[in-house]
Amino acid sequence: MADDAGGGRREYSIIVPTYNERLNVALIVYLIFKHLPDVNFEIIIVDDGSPDGTQDIVKQLQQVYGENRVLLRARLRKLGLGTAYLHGLKHASGDFVVIMDADLSHHPKYLPSFIRKQKETGADVVTGTRYVQNGGVHGWNLMRKLTSRGANVLAQTLLQPGASDLTGSFRLYKRNVLEDLISSCVSKGYVFQMEMIVRATRKGYHIEEVPITFVDRVFGTSKLGGSEIVEYLKGLVYLLLTT
Amino acid sequence: MKHIFKIIAMLVAVSAIWIALLETATVPRSYTWLLPIYLVVALGCYGLFMVGFGLMFFPTCPQEAVLLQQDILEAKEFLSKKGVDVGSE
């Protein structure tokens, strides 16, 4: 129904930051269109000057799906995640904004449940959680699971953050809520995701959760080393002191 | 209120109760002196239990990896028909 709409406002804007996601960006765009057949949405790809030709693929996708459904909003070089969302947001016309990773760890098949949950509850933020029934993670070794659980217990006990999955970034926001949250968050990396949800709780926004599964296709364990743990602890202390 | 103040307030309240117990000596003082150690041990046990429990029942989804591979194949087939270059990573 929305496919032939010639531009104008959309109901949902899906912001996908990319860096060297040539193949994945094509797959995710296909899967989003497959799972949201009757939804008035746009996909905003914020590409940070990928050298692998991600932007060429996005232009090919625009030929298939239309330039008014798949928007390419590139930046010249790799900048922070928060500014990528802000950059995407500037070009978003939707009342609701979905943020998801391009690496397919966030599967677009969960988008309908985010939308349904928001409609049912009128929530300001709907956040995907891996740590409940019907949710889950694939591709983590024992060490990765242990650190994840430890970090989660620590944060739940000390911060009372109001959400069960703090570092996940598959979320749906009301547009003005996202604008407000981004402008008050300063952290980097995945501490940024934690700061967003903790600040949302403190500001009294209505947060709902939906189960998601997370398939980690980067099978290296290098993603979570000692420096990440230190960053996490610093982020925790920062949030304890400022929220 | 900043969250750290909530935690500090709770610690102050617990310390106040502890000092009151020490001063009034309703329970023998030798017991009261050990209470903070019990508290720390209890907190540690809680933490370990929660982490252990979380690990034991860590939700996993091996079937999702299989489904994702199918989705990827399907997407590649559709996109290459439409002329999108999905041949190389």
Tab-separated table of C-alpha atoms in Angstrom:
chain	number	residue	atom	x	y	z
A	1	MET	CA	0.000	0.000	0.000
A	2	ALA	CA	2.859	2.325	0.758
A	3	ASP	CA	5.073	1.214	-2.073
A	4	ASP	CA	3.763	3.660	-4.602
A	5	ALA	CA	3.720	6.661	-2.258
A	6	GLY	CA	5.888	9.275	-3.908
A	7	GLY	CA	8.054	10.420	-1.031
A	8	GLY	CA	6.603	12.517	1.752
A	9	ARG	CA	6.255	11.453	5.322
A	10	ARG	CA	6.760	7.917	6.516
A	11	GLU	CA	5.476	6.326	9.676
A	12	TYR	CA	8.677	4.491	10.525
A	13	SER	CA	12.281	5.362	9.783
A	14	ILE	CA	14.784	2.540	10.146
A	15	ILE	CA	18.307	3.836	10.684
A	16	VAL	CA	21.105	1.408	9.851
A	17	PRO	CA	24.668	2.633	10.385
A	18	THR	CA	27.151	0.797	8.166
A	19	TYR	CA	30.877	0.454	7.734
A	20	ASN	CA	32.116	-2.163	5.258
A	21	GLU	CA	28.808	-4.039	5.166
A	22	ARG	CA	28.619	-4.475	1.390
A	23	LEU	CA	26.861	-7.833	1.443
A	24	ASN	CA	25.023	-7.482	4.741
A	25	VAL	CA	23.385	-4.199	3.817
A	26	ALA	CA	21.788	-5.827	0.782
A	27	LEU	CA	20.588	-8.789	2.816
A	28	ILE	CA	19.133	-6.644	5.563
A	29	VAL	CA	17.285	-4.365	3.151
A	30	TYR	CA	15.753	-7.413	1.449
A	31	LEU	CA	14.728	-8.895	4.803
A	32	ILE	CA	13.217	-5.630	6.054
A	33	PHE	CA	11.046	-5.329	2.948
A	34	LYS	CA	10.106	-8.998	3.256
A	35	HIS	CA	8.972	-8.714	6.862
A	36	LEU	CA	7.225	-5.334	6.670
A	37	PRO	CA	5.054	-5.684	3.570
A	38	ASP	CA	2.239	-3.387	4.705
A	39	VAL	CA	4.134	-0.775	6.660
A	40	ASN	CA	4.911	2.760	5.557
A	41	PHE	CA	8.622	2.912	6.292
A	42	GLU	CA	11.924	4.145	4.960
A	43	ILE	CA	15.405	2.738	5.491
A	44	ILE	CA	18.148	5.272	6.124
A	45	ILE	CA	21.619	3.882	5.569
A	46	VAL	CA	24.248	6.004	7.294
A	47	ASP	CA	27.493	4.844	5.721
A	48	ASP	CA	30.771	6.118	7.102
A	49	GLY	CA	32.744	6.163	3.876
A	50	SER	CA	33.187	2.376	3.600
A	51	PRO	CA	36.045	1.562	1.226
A	52	ASP	CA	34.453	-1.779	0.232
A	53	GLY	CA	31.751	-0.244	-1.974
A	54	THR	CA	28.843	-0.446	0.461
A	55	GLN	CA	27.462	2.734	-1.075
A	56	ASP	CA	27.473	1.261	-4.593
A	57	ILE	CA	25.359	-1.618	-3.342
A	58	VAL	CA	22.972	0.787	-1.628
A	59	LYS	CA	22.573	2.637	-4.941
A	60	GLN	CA	21.741	-0.665	-6.643
A	61	LEU	CA	19.204	-1.377	-3.907
A	62	GLN	CA	17.652	2.028	-4.569
A	63	GLN	CA	17.072	0.904	-8.161
A	64	VAL	CA	15.154	-2.119	-6.860
A	65	TYR	CA	13.211	-0.608	-3.981
A	66	GLY	CA	13.074	3.078	-4.848
A	67	GLU	CA	15.132	6.056	-3.735
A	68	ASN	CA	12.307	7.204	-1.500
A	69	ARG	CA	12.295	3.939	0.468
A	70	VAL	CA	16.025	3.292	0.711
A	71	LEU	CA	17.873	6.480	1.591
A	72	LEU	CA	21.633	6.763	1.485
A	73	ARG	CA	22.956	9.402	3.840
A	74	ALA	CA	26.691	8.934	3.766
A	75	ARG	CA	29.375	10.581	5.814
A	76	LEU	CA	32.937	11.033	4.688
A	77	ARG	CA	34.686	9.010	7.368
A	78	LYS	CA	34.135	6.859	10.422
A	79	LEU	CA	32.622	8.924	13.213
A	80	GLY	CA	30.871	7.940	16.420
A	81	LEU	CA	27.748	5.835	16.690
A	82	GLY	CA	25.761	8.538	18.462
A	83	THR	CA	26.473	11.023	15.688
A	84	ALA	CA	25.530	8.382	13.105
A	85	TYR	CA	22.072	8.129	14.692
A	86	LEU	CA	21.850	11.902	14.842
A	87	HIS	CA	22.840	12.145	11.189
A	88	GLY	CA	20.216	9.570	10.216
A	89	LEU	CA	17.639	11.284	12.388
A	90	LYS	CA	18.139	14.590	10.567
A	91	HIS	CA	16.927	12.905	7.396
A	92	ALA	CA	14.211	10.768	8.985
A	93	SER	CA	10.593	11.628	8.284
A	94	GLY	CA	8.999	8.960	10.487
A	95	ASP	CA	7.203	9.497	13.778
A	96	PHE	CA	8.980	6.384	15.006
A	97	VAL	CA	12.613	5.534	14.538
A	98	VAL	CA	14.060	2.031	14.626
A	99	ILE	CA	17.771	1.561	15.143
A	100	MET	CA	19.427	-1.700	14.215
A	101	ASP	CA	22.845	-3.108	13.345
A	102	ALA	CA	23.643	-3.963	9.753
A	103	ASP	CA	25.598	-7.141	10.488
A	104	LEU	CA	22.437	-9.316	10.654
A	105	SER	CA	22.832	-9.988	14.370
A	106	HIS	CA	19.534	-8.108	14.513
A	107	HIS	CA	17.014	-9.941	12.360
A	108	PRO	CA	14.328	-7.812	10.649
A	109	LYS	CA	11.731	-10.527	11.327
A	110	TYR	CA	11.341	-9.033	14.810
A	111	LEU	CA	10.349	-5.598	13.477
A	112	PRO	CA	6.600	-6.442	13.412
A	113	SER	CA	6.702	-7.374	17.116
A	114	PHE	CA	8.404	-4.035	17.962
A	115	ILE	CA	5.693	-2.182	16.055
A	116	ARG	CA	2.886	-4.259	17.551
A	117	LYS	CA	4.227	-3.778	21.085
A	118	GLN	CA	4.451	-0.020	20.592
A	119	LYS	CA	0.895	0.160	19.260
A	120	GLU	CA	-0.482	-1.969	22.095
A	121	THR	CA	1.228	-0.098	24.905
A	122	GLY	CA	1.908	3.368	23.514
A	123	ALA	CA	5.494	2.964	24.723
A	124	ASP	CA	8.127	5.664	24.144
A	125	VAL	CA	10.869	3.076	23.715
A	126	VAL	CA	10.588	-0.589	22.723
A	127	THR	CA	13.843	-2.397	23.307
A	128	GLY	CA	14.826	-5.838	22.105
A	129	THR	CA	16.024	-8.175	24.822
A	130	ARG	CA	18.035	-11.361	24.436
A	131	TYR	CA	17.746	-12.478	28.036
A	132	VAL	CA	14.132	-13.602	28.284
A	133	GLN	CA	12.090	-16.550	27.107
A	134	ASN	CA	11.920	-16.745	23.301
A	135	GLY	CA	14.977	-14.543	23.151
A	136	GLY	CA	18.514	-15.839	22.986
A	137	VAL	CA	22.047	-15.652	21.710
A	138	HIS	CA	23.932	-17.881	19.332
A	139	GLY	CA	27.657	-17.942	18.755
A	140	TRP	CA	29.008	-17.017	22.182
A	141	ASN	CA	31.500	-19.150	24.058
A	142	LEU	CA	31.360	-19.727	27.802
A	143	MET	CA	33.691	-16.819	28.576
A	144	ARG	CA	31.556	-14.412	26.561
A	145	LYS	CA	28.411	-15.629	28.315
A	146	LEU	CA	30.067	-15.327	31.710
A	147	THR	CA	31.187	-11.734	31.148
A	148	SER	CA	27.786	-10.851	29.773
A	149	ARG	CA	25.981	-12.295	32.814
A	150	GLY	CA	28.431	-10.702	35.237
A	151	ALA	CA	28.073	-7.303	33.603
A	152	ASN	CA	24.311	-7.651	33.621
A	153	VAL	CA	24.019	-8.648	37.301
A	154	LEU	CA	26.327	-5.779	38.274
A	155	ALA	CA	24.342	-3.225	36.295
A	156	GLN	CA	20.941	-4.534	37.404
A	157	THR	CA	21.967	-4.437	41.064
A	158	LEU	CA	23.696	-1.065	41.080
A	159	LEU	CA	21.822	0.923	38.449
A	160	GLN	CA	18.306	-0.509	38.396
A	161	PRO	CA	18.151	0.428	34.740
A	162	GLY	CA	14.568	-0.597	33.984
A	163	ALA	CA	15.439	-2.962	31.132
A	164	SER	CA	16.842	-6.475	31.073
A	165	ASP	CA	19.191	-6.062	28.102
A	166	LEU	CA	21.276	-2.915	28.443
A	167	THR	CA	23.880	-3.254	25.745
A	168	GLY	CA	21.653	-4.425	22.914
A	169	SER	CA	20.941	-1.789	20.324
A	170	PHE	CA	17.888	-3.133	18.497
A	171	ARG	CA	15.302	-0.567	19.581
A	172	LEU	CA	12.306	1.430	18.456
A	173	TYR	CA	11.921	5.010	19.682
A	174	LYS	CA	9.378	7.734	19.355
A	175	ARG	CA	11.161	10.290	17.275
A	176	ASN	CA	11.163	13.133	19.823
A	177	VAL	CA	12.236	10.729	22.580
A	178	LEU	CA	15.232	9.610	20.539
A	179	GLU	CA	16.181	13.227	19.829
A	180	ASP	CA	15.992	14.025	23.533
A	181	LEU	CA	18.005	10.956	24.561
A	182	ILE	CA	20.746	11.367	21.975
A	183	SER	CA	21.283	14.969	22.967
A	184	SER	CA	21.840	13.953	26.592
A	185	CYS	CA	24.091	10.942	25.994
A	186	VAL	CA	27.857	11.314	25.688
A	187	SER	CA	29.256	7.762	25.931
A	188	LYS	CA	30.797	5.819	23.085
A	189	GLY	CA	30.467	2.246	21.856
A	190	TYR	CA	28.073	-0.051	23.634
A	191	VAL	CA	28.188	1.993	26.838
A	192	PHE	CA	26.239	4.444	24.676
A	193	GLN	CA	23.412	1.882	24.360
A	194	MET	CA	23.402	1.426	28.118
A	195	GLU	CA	23.377	5.174	28.725
A	196	MET	CA	20.442	5.617	26.324
A	197	ILE	CA	18.226	3.127	28.140
A	198	VAL	CA	19.239	4.214	31.664
A	199	ARG	CA	18.568	7.868	30.840
A	200	ALA	CA	15.250	6.896	29.274
A	201	THR	CA	14.279	5.185	32.528
A	202	ARG	CA	15.401	8.131	34.666
A	203	LYS	CA	13.513	10.592	32.490
A	204	GLY	CA	10.387	8.559	33.110
A	205	TYR	CA	9.859	7.377	29.553
A	206	HIS	CA	7.658	4.321	29.107
A	207	ILE	CA	9.877	1.402	28.110
A	208	GLU	CA	8.645	-1.958	26.847
A	209	GLU	CA	10.619	-5.045	25.875
A	210	VAL	CA	10.245	-7.649	23.160
A	211	PRO	CA	12.290	-10.852	22.902
A	212	ILE	CA	14.858	-11.016	20.113
A	213	THR	CA	17.475	-13.555	19.150
A	214	PHE	CA	21.026	-12.523	18.440
A	215	VAL	CA	23.145	-14.556	16.062
A	216	ASP	CA	26.773	-13.538	16.385
A	217	ARG	CA	28.278	-14.336	13.018
A	218	VAL	CA	31.654	-12.892	13.846
A	219	PHE	CA	32.929	-15.994	15.542
A	220	GLY	CA	36.006	-14.354	17.001
A	221	THR	CA	35.970	-13.784	20.727
A	222	SER	CA	38.190	-10.750	20.278
A	223	LYS	CA	35.142	-8.522	20.425
A	224	LEU	CA	35.174	-8.539	24.201
A	225	GLY	CA	38.646	-8.113	25.602
A	226	GLY	CA	40.046	-6.593	28.765
A	227	SER	CA	39.820	-3.040	27.481
A	228	GLU	CA	36.091	-3.463	26.779
A	229	ILE	CA	35.550	-4.649	30.334
A	230	VAL	CA	37.388	-1.596	31.658
A	231	GLU	CA	35.300	0.636	29.365
A	232	TYR	CA	32.164	-1.033	30.653
A	233	LEU	CA	33.103	-0.513	34.301
A	234	LYS	CA	33.986	3.124	33.611
A	235	GLY	CA	30.624	3.537	31.933
A	236	LEU	CA	28.881	1.984	34.910
A	237	VAL	CA	30.575	4.372	37.355
A	238	TYR	CA	29.835	7.305	35.041
A	239	LEU	CA	26.145	6.375	34.978
A	240	LEU	CA	26.051	5.893	38.752
A	241	LEU	CA	27.422	9.399	39.214
A	242	THR	CA	25.386	11.218	36.592
A	243	THR	CA	21.963	9.567	36.441
B	1	MET	CA	18.332	12.185	42.611
B	2	LYS	CA	21.572	10.789	41.262
B	3	HIS	CA	21.670	7.071	41.660
B	4	ILE	CA	24.885	7.081	43.637
B	5	PHE	CA	23.108	9.086	46.380
B	6	LYS	CA	20.421	6.420	46.639
B	7	ILE	CA	23.103	3.811	47.187
B	8	ILE	CA	24.935	6.006	49.695
B	9	ALA	CA	21.662	6.699	51.535
B	10	MET	CA	21.018	2.971	51.781
B	11	LEU	CA	24.525	2.346	53.133
B	12	VAL	CA	24.078	5.123	55.688
B	13	ALA	CA	20.748	3.657	56.809
B	14	VAL	CA	22.253	0.187	57.197
B	15	SER	CA	25.226	1.608	59.129
B	16	ALA	CA	22.860	3.537	61.400
B	17	ILE	CA	20.967	0.364	62.255
B	18	TRP	CA	24.229	-1.419	62.889
B	19	ILE	CA	25.572	1.324	65.191
B	20	ALA	CA	22.236	1.401	67.022
B	21	LEU	CA	22.511	-2.349	67.591
B	22	LEU	CA	26.061	-1.930	68.879
B	23	GLU	CA	25.090	0.895	71.241
B	24	THR	CA	21.935	-0.647	72.671
B	25	ALA	CA	23.469	-4.108	72.860
B	26	THR	CA	20.108	-5.851	72.387
B	27	VAL	CA	22.086	-8.704	70.864
B	28	PRO	CA	25.538	-9.596	72.237
B	29	ARG	CA	28.153	-7.205	70.810
B	30	SER	CA	30.420	-9.989	69.625
B	31	TYR	CA	27.633	-11.015	67.226
B	32	THR	CA	26.914	-7.478	66.108
B	33	TRP	CA	30.573	-6.887	65.191
B	34	LEU	CA	30.361	-9.768	62.696
B	35	LEU	CA	27.223	-8.512	60.921
B	36	PRO	CA	29.044	-6.411	58.253
B	37	ILE	CA	31.082	-9.467	57.296
B	38	TYR	CA	27.888	-11.489	56.944
B	39	LEU	CA	26.446	-8.718	54.808
B	40	VAL	CA	29.436	-8.720	52.446
B	41	VAL	CA	29.382	-12.505	52.231
B	42	ALA	CA	25.635	-12.453	51.555
B	43	LEU	CA	26.050	-9.883	48.770
B	44	GLY	CA	28.848	-11.946	47.236
B	45	CYS	CA	26.696	-15.077	47.376
B	46	TYR	CA	23.819	-13.223	45.769
B	47	GLY	CA	26.076	-12.049	42.938
B	48	LEU	CA	27.583	-15.480	42.351
B	49	PHE	CA	24.177	-17.123	42.487
B	50	MET	CA	22.700	-14.676	39.985
B	51	VAL	CA	25.618	-15.101	37.569
B	52	GLY	CA	25.558	-18.890	37.951
B	53	PHE	CA	21.806	-19.030	37.523
B	54	GLY	CA	22.024	-16.782	34.467
B	55	LEU	CA	24.742	-18.967	32.965
B	56	MET	CA	22.832	-22.204	33.579
B	57	PHE	CA	19.711	-20.867	31.926
B	58	PHE	CA	21.442	-18.695	29.349
B	59	PRO	CA	18.952	-18.591	26.464
B	60	THR	CA	20.550	-19.872	23.271
B	61	CYS	CA	19.105	-20.235	19.799
B	62	PRO	CA	21.168	-22.548	17.547
B	63	GLN	CA	18.151	-23.007	15.258
B	64	GLU	CA	18.205	-19.261	14.518
B	65	ALA	CA	21.643	-19.558	12.931
B	66	VAL	CA	20.265	-22.188	10.537
B	67	LEU	CA	17.206	-20.076	9.720
B	68	LEU	CA	19.432	-17.065	9.090
B	69	GLN	CA	21.534	-19.039	6.602
B	70	GLN	CA	18.327	-19.917	4.728
B	71	ASP	CA	17.259	-16.271	4.752
B	72	ILE	CA	20.651	-15.247	3.406
B	73	LEU	CA	20.421	-17.716	0.519
B	74	GLU	CA	16.899	-16.565	-0.284
B	75	ALA	CA	17.945	-12.909	-0.193
B	76	LYS	CA	20.978	-13.525	-2.389
B	77	GLU	CA	18.899	-15.342	-4.988
B	78	PHE	CA	16.279	-12.581	-5.119
B	79	LEU	CA	18.795	-9.743	-5.185
B	80	SER	CA	21.036	-11.225	-7.850
B	81	LYS	CA	17.952	-11.660	-10.067
B	82	LYS	CA	17.237	-7.968	-9.564
B	83	GLY	CA	20.755	-7.065	-10.595
B	84	VAL	CA	22.218	-6.278	-7.208
B	85	ASP	CA	25.814	-7.399	-6.909
B	86	VAL	CA	25.785	-9.820	-3.992
B	87	GLY	CA	28.415	-12.141	-5.375
B	88	SER	CA	31.328	-11.033	-3.255
B	89	GLU	CA	31.662	-10.186	0.417
